[in-house]
PDB file of C-alpha atoms in Angstrom:
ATOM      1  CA  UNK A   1       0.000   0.000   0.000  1.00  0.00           C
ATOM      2  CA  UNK A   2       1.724   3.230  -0.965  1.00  0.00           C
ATOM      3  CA  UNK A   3      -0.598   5.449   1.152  1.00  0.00           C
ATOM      4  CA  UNK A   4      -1.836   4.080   4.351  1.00  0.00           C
ATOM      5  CA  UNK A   5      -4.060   6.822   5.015  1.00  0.00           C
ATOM      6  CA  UNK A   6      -7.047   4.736   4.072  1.00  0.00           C
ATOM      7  CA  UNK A   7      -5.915   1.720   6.035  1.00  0.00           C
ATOM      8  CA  UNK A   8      -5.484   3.753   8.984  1.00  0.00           C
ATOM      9  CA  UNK A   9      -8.812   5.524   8.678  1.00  0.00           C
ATOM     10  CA  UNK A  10     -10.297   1.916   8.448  1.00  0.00           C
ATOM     11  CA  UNK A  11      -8.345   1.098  11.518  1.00  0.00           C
ATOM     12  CA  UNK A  12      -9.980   3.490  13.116  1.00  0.00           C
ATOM     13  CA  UNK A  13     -13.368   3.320  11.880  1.00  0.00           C
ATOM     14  CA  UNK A  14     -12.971  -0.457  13.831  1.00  0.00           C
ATOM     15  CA  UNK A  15     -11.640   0.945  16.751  1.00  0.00           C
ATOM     16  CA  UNK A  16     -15.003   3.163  16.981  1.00  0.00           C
ATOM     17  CA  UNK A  17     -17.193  -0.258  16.024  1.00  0.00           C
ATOM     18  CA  UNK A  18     -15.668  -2.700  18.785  1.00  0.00           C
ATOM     19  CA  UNK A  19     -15.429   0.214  21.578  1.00  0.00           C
ATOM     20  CA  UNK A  20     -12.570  -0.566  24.389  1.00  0.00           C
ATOM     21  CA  UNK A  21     -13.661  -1.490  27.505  1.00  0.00           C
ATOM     22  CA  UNK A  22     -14.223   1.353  30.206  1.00  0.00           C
ATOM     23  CA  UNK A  23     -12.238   0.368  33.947  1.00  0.00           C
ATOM     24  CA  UNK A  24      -9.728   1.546  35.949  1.00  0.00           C
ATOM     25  CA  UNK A  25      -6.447   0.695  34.123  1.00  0.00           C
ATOM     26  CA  UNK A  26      -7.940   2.556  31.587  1.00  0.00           C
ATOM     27  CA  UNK A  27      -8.771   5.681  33.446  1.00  0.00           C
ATOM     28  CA  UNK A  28      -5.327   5.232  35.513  1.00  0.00           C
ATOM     29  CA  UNK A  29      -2.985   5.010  32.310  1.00  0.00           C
ATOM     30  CA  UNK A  30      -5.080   8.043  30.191  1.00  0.00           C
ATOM     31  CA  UNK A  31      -4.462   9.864  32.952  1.00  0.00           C
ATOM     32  CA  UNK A  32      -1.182   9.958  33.752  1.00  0.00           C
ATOM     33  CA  UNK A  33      -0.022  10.179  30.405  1.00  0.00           C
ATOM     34  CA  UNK A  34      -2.512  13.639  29.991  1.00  0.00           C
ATOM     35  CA  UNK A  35      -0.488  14.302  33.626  1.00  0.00           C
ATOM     36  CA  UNK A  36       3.240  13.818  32.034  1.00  0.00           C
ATOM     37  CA  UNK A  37       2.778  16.220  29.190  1.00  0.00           C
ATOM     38  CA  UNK A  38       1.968  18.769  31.628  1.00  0.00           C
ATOM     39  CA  UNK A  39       4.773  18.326  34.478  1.00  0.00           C
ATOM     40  CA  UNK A  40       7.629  16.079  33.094  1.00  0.00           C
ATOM     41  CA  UNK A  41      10.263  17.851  31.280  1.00  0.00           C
ATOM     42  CA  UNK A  42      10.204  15.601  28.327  1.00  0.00           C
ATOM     43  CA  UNK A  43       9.017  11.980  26.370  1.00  0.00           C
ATOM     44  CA  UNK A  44       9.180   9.241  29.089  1.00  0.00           C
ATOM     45  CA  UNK A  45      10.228   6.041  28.578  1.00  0.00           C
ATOM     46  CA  UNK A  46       7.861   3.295  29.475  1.00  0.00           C
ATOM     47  CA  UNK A  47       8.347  -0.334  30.528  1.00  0.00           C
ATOM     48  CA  UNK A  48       6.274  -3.017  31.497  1.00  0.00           C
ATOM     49  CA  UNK A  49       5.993  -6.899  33.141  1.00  0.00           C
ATOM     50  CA  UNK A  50       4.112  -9.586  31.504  1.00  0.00           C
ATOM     51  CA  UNK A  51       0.207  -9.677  32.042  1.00  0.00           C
ATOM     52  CA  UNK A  52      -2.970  -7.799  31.428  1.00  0.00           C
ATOM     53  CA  UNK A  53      -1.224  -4.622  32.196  1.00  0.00           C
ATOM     54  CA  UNK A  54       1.321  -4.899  29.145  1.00  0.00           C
ATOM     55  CA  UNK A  55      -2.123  -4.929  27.311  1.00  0.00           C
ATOM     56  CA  UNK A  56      -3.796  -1.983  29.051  1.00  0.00           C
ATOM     57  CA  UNK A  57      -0.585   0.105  28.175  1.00  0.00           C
ATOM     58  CA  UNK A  58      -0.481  -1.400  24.697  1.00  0.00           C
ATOM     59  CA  UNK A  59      -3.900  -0.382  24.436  1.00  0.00           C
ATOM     60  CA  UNK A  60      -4.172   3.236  26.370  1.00  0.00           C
ATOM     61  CA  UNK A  61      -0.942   5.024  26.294  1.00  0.00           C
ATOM     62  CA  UNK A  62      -0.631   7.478  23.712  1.00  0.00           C
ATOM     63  CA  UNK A  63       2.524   7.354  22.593  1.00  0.00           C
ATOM     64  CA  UNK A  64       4.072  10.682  20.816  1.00  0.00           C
ATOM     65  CA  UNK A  65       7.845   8.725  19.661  1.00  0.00           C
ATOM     66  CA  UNK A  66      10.947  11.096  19.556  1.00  0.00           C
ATOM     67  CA  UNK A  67      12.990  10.588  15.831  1.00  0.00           C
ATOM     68  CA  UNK A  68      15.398   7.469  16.648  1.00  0.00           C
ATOM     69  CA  UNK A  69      14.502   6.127  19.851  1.00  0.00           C
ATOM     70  CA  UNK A  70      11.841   3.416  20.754  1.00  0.00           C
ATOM     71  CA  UNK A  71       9.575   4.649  23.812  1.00  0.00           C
ATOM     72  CA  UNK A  72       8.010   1.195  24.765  1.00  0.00           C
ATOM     73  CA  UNK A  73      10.398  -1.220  26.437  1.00  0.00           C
ATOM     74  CA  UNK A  74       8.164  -4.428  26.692  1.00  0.00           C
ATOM     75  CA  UNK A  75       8.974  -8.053  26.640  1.00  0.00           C
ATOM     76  CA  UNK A  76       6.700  -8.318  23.752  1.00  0.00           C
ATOM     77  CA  UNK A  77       5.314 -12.630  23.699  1.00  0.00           C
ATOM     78  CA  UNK A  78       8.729 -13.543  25.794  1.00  0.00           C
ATOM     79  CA  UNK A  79       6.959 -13.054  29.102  1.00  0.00           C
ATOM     80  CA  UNK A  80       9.290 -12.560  31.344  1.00  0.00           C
ATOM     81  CA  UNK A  81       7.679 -11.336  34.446  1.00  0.00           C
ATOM     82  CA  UNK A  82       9.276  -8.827  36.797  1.00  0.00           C
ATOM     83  CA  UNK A  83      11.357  -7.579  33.314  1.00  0.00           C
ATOM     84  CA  UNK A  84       9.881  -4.137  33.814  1.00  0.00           C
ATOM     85  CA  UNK A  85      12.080  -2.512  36.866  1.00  0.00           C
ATOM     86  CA  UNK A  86      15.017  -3.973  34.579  1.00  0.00           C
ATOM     87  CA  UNK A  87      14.182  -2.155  31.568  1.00  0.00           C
ATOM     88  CA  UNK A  88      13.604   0.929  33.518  1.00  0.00           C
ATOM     89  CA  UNK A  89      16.609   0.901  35.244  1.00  0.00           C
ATOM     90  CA  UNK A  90      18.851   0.448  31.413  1.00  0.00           C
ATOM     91  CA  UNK A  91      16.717   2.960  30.220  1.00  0.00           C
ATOM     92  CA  UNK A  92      17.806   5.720  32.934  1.00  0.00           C
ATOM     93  CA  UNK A  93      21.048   4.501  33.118  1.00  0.00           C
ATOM     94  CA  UNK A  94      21.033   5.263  29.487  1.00  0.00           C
ATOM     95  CA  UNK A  95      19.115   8.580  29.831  1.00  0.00           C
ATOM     96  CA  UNK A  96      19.513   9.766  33.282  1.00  0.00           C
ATOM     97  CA  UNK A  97      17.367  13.070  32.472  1.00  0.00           C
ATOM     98  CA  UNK A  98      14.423  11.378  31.255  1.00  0.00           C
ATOM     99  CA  UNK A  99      11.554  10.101  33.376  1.00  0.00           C
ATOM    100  CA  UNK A 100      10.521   6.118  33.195  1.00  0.00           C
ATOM    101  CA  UNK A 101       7.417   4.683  34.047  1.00  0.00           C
ATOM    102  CA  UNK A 102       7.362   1.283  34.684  1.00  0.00           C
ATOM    103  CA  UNK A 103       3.705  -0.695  34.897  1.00  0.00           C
ATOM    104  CA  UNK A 104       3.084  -3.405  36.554  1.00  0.00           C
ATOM    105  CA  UNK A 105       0.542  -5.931  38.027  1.00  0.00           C
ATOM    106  CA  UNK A 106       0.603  -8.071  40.945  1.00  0.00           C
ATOM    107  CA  UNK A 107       2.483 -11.058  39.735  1.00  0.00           C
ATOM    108  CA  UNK A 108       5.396  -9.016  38.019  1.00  0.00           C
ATOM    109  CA  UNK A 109       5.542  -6.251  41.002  1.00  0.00           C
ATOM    110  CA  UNK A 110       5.872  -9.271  43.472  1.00  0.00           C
ATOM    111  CA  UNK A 111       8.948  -9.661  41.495  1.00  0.00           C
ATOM    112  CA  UNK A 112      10.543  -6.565  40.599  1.00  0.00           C
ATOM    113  CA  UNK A 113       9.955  -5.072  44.789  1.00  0.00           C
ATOM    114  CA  UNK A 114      12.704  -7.532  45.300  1.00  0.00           C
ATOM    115  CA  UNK A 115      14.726  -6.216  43.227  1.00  0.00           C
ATOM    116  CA  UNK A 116      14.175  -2.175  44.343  1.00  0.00           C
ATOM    117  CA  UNK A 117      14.167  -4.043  48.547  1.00  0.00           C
ATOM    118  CA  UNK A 118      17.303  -5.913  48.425  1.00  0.00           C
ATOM    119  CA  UNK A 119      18.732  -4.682  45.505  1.00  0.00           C
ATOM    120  CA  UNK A 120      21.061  -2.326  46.941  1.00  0.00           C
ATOM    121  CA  UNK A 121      23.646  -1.528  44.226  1.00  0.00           C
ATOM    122  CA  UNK A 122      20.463  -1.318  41.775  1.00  0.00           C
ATOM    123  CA  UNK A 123      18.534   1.271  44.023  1.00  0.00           C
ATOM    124  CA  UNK A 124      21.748   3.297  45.365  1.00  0.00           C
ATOM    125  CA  UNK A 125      22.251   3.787  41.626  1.00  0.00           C
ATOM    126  CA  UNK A 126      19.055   5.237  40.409  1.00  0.00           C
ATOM    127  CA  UNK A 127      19.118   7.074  43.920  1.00  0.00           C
ATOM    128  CA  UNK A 128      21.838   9.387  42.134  1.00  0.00           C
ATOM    129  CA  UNK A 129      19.490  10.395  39.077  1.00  0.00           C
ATOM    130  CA  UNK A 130      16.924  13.209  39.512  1.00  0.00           C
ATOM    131  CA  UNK A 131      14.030  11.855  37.533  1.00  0.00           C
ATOM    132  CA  UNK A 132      14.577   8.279  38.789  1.00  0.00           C
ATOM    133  CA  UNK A 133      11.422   5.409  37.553  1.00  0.00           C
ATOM    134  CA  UNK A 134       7.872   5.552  38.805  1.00  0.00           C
ATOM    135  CA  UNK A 135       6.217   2.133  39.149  1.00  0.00           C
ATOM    136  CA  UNK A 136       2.518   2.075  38.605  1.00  0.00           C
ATOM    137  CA  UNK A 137       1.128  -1.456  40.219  1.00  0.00           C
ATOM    138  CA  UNK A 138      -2.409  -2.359  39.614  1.00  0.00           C
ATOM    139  CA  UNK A 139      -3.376  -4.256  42.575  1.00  0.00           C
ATOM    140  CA  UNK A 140      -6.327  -6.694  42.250  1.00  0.00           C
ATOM    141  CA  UNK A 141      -4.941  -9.191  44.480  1.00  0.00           C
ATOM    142  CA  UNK A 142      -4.640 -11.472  41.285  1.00  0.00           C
ATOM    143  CA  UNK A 143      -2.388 -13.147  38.749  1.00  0.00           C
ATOM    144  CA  UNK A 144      -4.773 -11.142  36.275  1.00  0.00           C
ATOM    145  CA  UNK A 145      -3.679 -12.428  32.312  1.00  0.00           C
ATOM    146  CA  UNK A 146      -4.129 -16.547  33.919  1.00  0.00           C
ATOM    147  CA  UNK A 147      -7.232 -15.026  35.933  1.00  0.00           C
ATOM    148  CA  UNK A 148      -8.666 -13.585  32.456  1.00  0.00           C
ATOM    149  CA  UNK A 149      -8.206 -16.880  30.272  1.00  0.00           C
ATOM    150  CA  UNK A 150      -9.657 -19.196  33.448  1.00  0.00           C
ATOM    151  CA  UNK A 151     -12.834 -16.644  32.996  1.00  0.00           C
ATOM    152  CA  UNK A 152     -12.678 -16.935  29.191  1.00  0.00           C
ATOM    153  CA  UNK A 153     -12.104 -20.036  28.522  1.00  0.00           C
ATOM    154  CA  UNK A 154     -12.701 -22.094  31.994  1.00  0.00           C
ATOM    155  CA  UNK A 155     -16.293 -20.984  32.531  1.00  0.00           C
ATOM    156  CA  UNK A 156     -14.656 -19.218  35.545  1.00  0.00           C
ATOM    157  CA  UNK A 157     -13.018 -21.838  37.185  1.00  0.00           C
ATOM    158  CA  UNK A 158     -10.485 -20.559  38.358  1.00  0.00           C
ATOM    159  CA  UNK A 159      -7.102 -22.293  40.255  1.00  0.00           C
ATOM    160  CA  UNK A 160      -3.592 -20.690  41.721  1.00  0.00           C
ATOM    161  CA  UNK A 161      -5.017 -17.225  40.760  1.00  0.00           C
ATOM    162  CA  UNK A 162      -5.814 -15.499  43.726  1.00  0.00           C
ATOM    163  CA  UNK A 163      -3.127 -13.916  45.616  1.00  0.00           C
ATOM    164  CA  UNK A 164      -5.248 -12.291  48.533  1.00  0.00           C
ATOM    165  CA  UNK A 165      -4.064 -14.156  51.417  1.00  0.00           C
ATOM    166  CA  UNK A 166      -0.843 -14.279  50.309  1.00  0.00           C
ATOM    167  CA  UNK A 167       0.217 -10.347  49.927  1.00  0.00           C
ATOM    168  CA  UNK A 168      -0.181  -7.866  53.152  1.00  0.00           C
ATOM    169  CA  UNK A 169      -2.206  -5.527  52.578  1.00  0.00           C
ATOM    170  CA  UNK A 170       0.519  -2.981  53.600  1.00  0.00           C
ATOM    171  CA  UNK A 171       3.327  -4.796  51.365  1.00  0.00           C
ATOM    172  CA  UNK A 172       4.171  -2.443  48.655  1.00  0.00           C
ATOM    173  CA  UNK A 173       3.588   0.150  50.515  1.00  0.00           C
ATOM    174  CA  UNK A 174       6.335  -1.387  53.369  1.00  0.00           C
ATOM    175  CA  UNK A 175       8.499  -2.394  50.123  1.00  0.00           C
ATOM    176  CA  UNK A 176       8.517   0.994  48.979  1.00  0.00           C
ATOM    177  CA  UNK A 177       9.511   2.581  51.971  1.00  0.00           C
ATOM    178  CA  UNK A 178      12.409  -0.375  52.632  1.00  0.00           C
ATOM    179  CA  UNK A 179      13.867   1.000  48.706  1.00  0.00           C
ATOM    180  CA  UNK A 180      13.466   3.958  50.167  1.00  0.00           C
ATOM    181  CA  UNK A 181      11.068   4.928  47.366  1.00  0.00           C
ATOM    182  CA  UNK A 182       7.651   7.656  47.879  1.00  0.00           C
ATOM    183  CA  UNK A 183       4.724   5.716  47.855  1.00  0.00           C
ATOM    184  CA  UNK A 184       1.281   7.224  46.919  1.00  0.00           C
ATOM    185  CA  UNK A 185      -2.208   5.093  46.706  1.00  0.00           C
ATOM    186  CA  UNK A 186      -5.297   5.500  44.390  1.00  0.00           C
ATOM    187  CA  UNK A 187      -8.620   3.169  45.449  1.00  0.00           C
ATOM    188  CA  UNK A 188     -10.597   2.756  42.591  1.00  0.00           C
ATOM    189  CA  UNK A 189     -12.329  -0.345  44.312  1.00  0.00           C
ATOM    190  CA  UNK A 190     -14.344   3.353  45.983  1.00  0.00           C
ATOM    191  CA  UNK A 191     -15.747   6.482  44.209  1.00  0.00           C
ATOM    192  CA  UNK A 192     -12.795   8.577  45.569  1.00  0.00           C
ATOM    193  CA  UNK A 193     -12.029  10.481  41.947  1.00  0.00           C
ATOM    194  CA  UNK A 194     -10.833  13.972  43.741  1.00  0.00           C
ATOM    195  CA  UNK A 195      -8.423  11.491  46.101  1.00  0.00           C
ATOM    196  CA  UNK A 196      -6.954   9.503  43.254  1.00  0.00           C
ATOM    197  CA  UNK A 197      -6.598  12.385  40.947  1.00  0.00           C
ATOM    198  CA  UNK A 198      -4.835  14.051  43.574  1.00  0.00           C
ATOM    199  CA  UNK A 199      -2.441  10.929  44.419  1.00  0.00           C
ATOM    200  CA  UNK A 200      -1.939  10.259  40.838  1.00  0.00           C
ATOM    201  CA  UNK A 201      -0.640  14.161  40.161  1.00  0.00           C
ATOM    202  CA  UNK A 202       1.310  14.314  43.219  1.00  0.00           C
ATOM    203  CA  UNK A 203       3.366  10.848  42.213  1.00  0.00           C
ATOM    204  CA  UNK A 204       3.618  12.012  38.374  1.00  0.00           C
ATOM    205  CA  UNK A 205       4.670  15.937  39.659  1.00  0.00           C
ATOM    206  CA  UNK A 206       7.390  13.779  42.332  1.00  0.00           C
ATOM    207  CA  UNK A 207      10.829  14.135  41.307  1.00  0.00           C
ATOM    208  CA  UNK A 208      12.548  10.679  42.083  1.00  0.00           C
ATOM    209  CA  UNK A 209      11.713   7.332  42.744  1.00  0.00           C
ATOM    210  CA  UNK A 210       8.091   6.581  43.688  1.00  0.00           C
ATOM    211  CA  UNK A 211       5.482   3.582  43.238  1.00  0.00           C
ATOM    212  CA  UNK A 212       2.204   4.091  42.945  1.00  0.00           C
ATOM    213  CA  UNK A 213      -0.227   1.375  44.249  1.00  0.00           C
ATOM    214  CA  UNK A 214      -3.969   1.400  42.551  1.00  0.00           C
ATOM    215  CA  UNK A 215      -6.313  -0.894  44.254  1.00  0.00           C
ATOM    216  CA  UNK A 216      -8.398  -1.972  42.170  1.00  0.00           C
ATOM    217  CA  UNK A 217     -11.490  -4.519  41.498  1.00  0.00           C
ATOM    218  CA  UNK A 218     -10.173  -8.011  38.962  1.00  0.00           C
ATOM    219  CA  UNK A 219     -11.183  -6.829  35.569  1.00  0.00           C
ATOM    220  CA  UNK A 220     -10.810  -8.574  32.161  1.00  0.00           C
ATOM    221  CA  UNK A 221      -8.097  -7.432  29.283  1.00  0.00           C
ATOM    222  CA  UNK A 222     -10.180  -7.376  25.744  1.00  0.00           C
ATOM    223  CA  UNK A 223     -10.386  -7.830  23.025  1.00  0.00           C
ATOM    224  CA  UNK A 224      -8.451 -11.428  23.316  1.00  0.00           C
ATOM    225  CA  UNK A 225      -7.675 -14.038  20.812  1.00  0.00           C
ATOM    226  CA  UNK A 226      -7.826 -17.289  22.391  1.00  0.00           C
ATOM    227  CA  UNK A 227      -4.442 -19.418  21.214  1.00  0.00           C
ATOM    228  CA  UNK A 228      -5.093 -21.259  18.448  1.00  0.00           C
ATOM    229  CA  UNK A 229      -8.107 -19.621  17.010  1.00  0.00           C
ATOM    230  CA  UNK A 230      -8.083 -16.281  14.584  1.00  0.00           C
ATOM    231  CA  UNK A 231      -9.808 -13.097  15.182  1.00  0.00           C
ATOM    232  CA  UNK A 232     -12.943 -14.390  14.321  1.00  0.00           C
ATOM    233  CA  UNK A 233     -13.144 -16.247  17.833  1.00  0.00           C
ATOM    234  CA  UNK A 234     -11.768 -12.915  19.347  1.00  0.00           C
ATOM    235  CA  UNK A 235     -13.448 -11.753  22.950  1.00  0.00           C
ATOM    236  CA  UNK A 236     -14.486  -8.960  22.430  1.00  0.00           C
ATOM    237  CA  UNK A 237     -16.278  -6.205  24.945  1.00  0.00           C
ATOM    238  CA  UNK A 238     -19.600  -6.276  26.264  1.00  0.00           C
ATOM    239  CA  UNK A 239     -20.302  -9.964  23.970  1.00  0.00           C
ATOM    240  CA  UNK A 240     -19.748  -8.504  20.925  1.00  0.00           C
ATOM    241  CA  UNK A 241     -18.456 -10.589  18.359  1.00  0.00           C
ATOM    242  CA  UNK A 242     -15.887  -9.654  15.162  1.00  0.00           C
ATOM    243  CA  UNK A 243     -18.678  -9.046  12.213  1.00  0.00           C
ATOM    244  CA  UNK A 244     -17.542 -11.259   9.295  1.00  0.00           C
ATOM    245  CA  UNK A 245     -17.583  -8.096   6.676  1.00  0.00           C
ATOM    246  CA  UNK A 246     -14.908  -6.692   8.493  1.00  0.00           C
ATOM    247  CA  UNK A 247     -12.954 -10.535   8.363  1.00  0.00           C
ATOM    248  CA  UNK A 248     -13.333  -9.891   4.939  1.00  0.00           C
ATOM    249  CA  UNK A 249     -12.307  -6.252   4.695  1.00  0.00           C
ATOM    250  CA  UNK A 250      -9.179  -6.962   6.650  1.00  0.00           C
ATOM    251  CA  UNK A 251      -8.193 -10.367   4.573  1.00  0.00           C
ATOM    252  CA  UNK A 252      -8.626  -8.943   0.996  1.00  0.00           C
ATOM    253  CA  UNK A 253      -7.153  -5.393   1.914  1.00  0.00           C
ATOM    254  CA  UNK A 254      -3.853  -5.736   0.076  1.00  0.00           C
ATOM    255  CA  UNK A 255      -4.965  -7.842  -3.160  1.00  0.00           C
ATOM    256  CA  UNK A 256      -7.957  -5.389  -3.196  1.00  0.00           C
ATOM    257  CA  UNK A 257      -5.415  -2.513  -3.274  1.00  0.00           C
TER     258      UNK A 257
END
């Protein structure tokens, strides 16, 4: 296709058919990235675990790419959990004066606070840098991607997924002050919008390292293509289901161009 503005408008002509689910990953990422045009200093770098949070970011954060440098650090289908404090920490190693945002879920934060706790070297390092990361976790007290496909595909049976009695309810927030980090909290398992805007500006305006932890309710990551099945299978929000014209569109695109 030599000109891929007609592609891209039918892109987005889909994206306003199969409307993205509304919840609080949603709301939480939008948000901050509206928040870092306004009070960081320039284009952050952003990094990410494995789970349904690498799709909410994939999904939500605009990204506005600087000529020559790739903004997303991401594991892409590797899925190395806990890889997300790693990348951050290359990235401002690499770029000391630009800020990093690292999101996580439960599963990968469980393994990256070990790294910021008892990783000394690692956290007197980024100690020295101004901007230092800022670790988003969204807490459902799940191992949310295995969680999703047990409610997809499982009839909601689900097995090794909840993680409720097996976190504190204070432990990130004891982690982050053991790393020495500023911890702020947003509760979007309450109507507290004011509160969580105002925690969610405060840790974007913070200069340094910082976590914030968003409780949250367990919420599903769609649209999803189950493995082994193509997008006609896909789940999609709210039981909608992939219309086959659009199968069709998207299949005969380039031998119809």
């Amino acid at each position: 296709i030599q000109n891929h503005d007609e592609w891209v408008a039918q892109i987005n002509g889909w994206k306003n058919k199969y409307e993205m689910p509304h919840h609080a990953p949603r709301e939480v990422i939008q948000l901050i990235r509206e928040l870092t045009r306004l009070y960081e200093p320039m284009e952050p770098y952003v990094t990410t675990g494995v789970g349904q949070h690498q799709m909410f970011v994939a999904e939500f954060w605009k990204f506005f790419a600087e000529p020559g440098r790739n903004m997303l650090l991401t594991s892409g289908g590797l899925a190395p959990m806990g890889a997300g404090v790693p990348f951050a920490a290359g990235a401002l190693l690499a770029e000391p004066n630009r800020p990093v945002y690292v999101f996580n879920g439960d599963g990968s934060a469980l393994m990256d606070i070990r790294s910021l706790t008892f990783g000394y070297l690692l956290r007197d390092r980024l100690a020295q840098h101004g901007n230092g990361i800022k670790e988003v976790i969204f807490r459902d007290n799940n191992l949310g991607m295995v969680r999703n496909w047990q409610q997809q595909m499982y009839g909601g049976k689900f097995h090794a997924t909840d993680l409720s009695d097996l976190i504190p309810l204070n432990y990130f927030k004891d982690s982050a002050k053991a790393a020495q980090f500023a911890y702020y909290k947003a509760d979007y398992r309450k109507s507290n919008t004011d509160m969580n805007r105002t925690a969610i500006t405060e840790f974007v305006k913070h200069r340094g390292n910082a976590i914030l932890e968003v409780r949250m309710l367990p919420v599903e990551a769609l649209p999803m293509t189950p493995g082994t099945k193509s997008v006609a299978d896909a789940y999609l929000p709210n039981g909608q289901k992939v219309e086959s014209t659009d199968l069709l569109v998207g299949r005969n695109w380039n031998t119809a161009k």
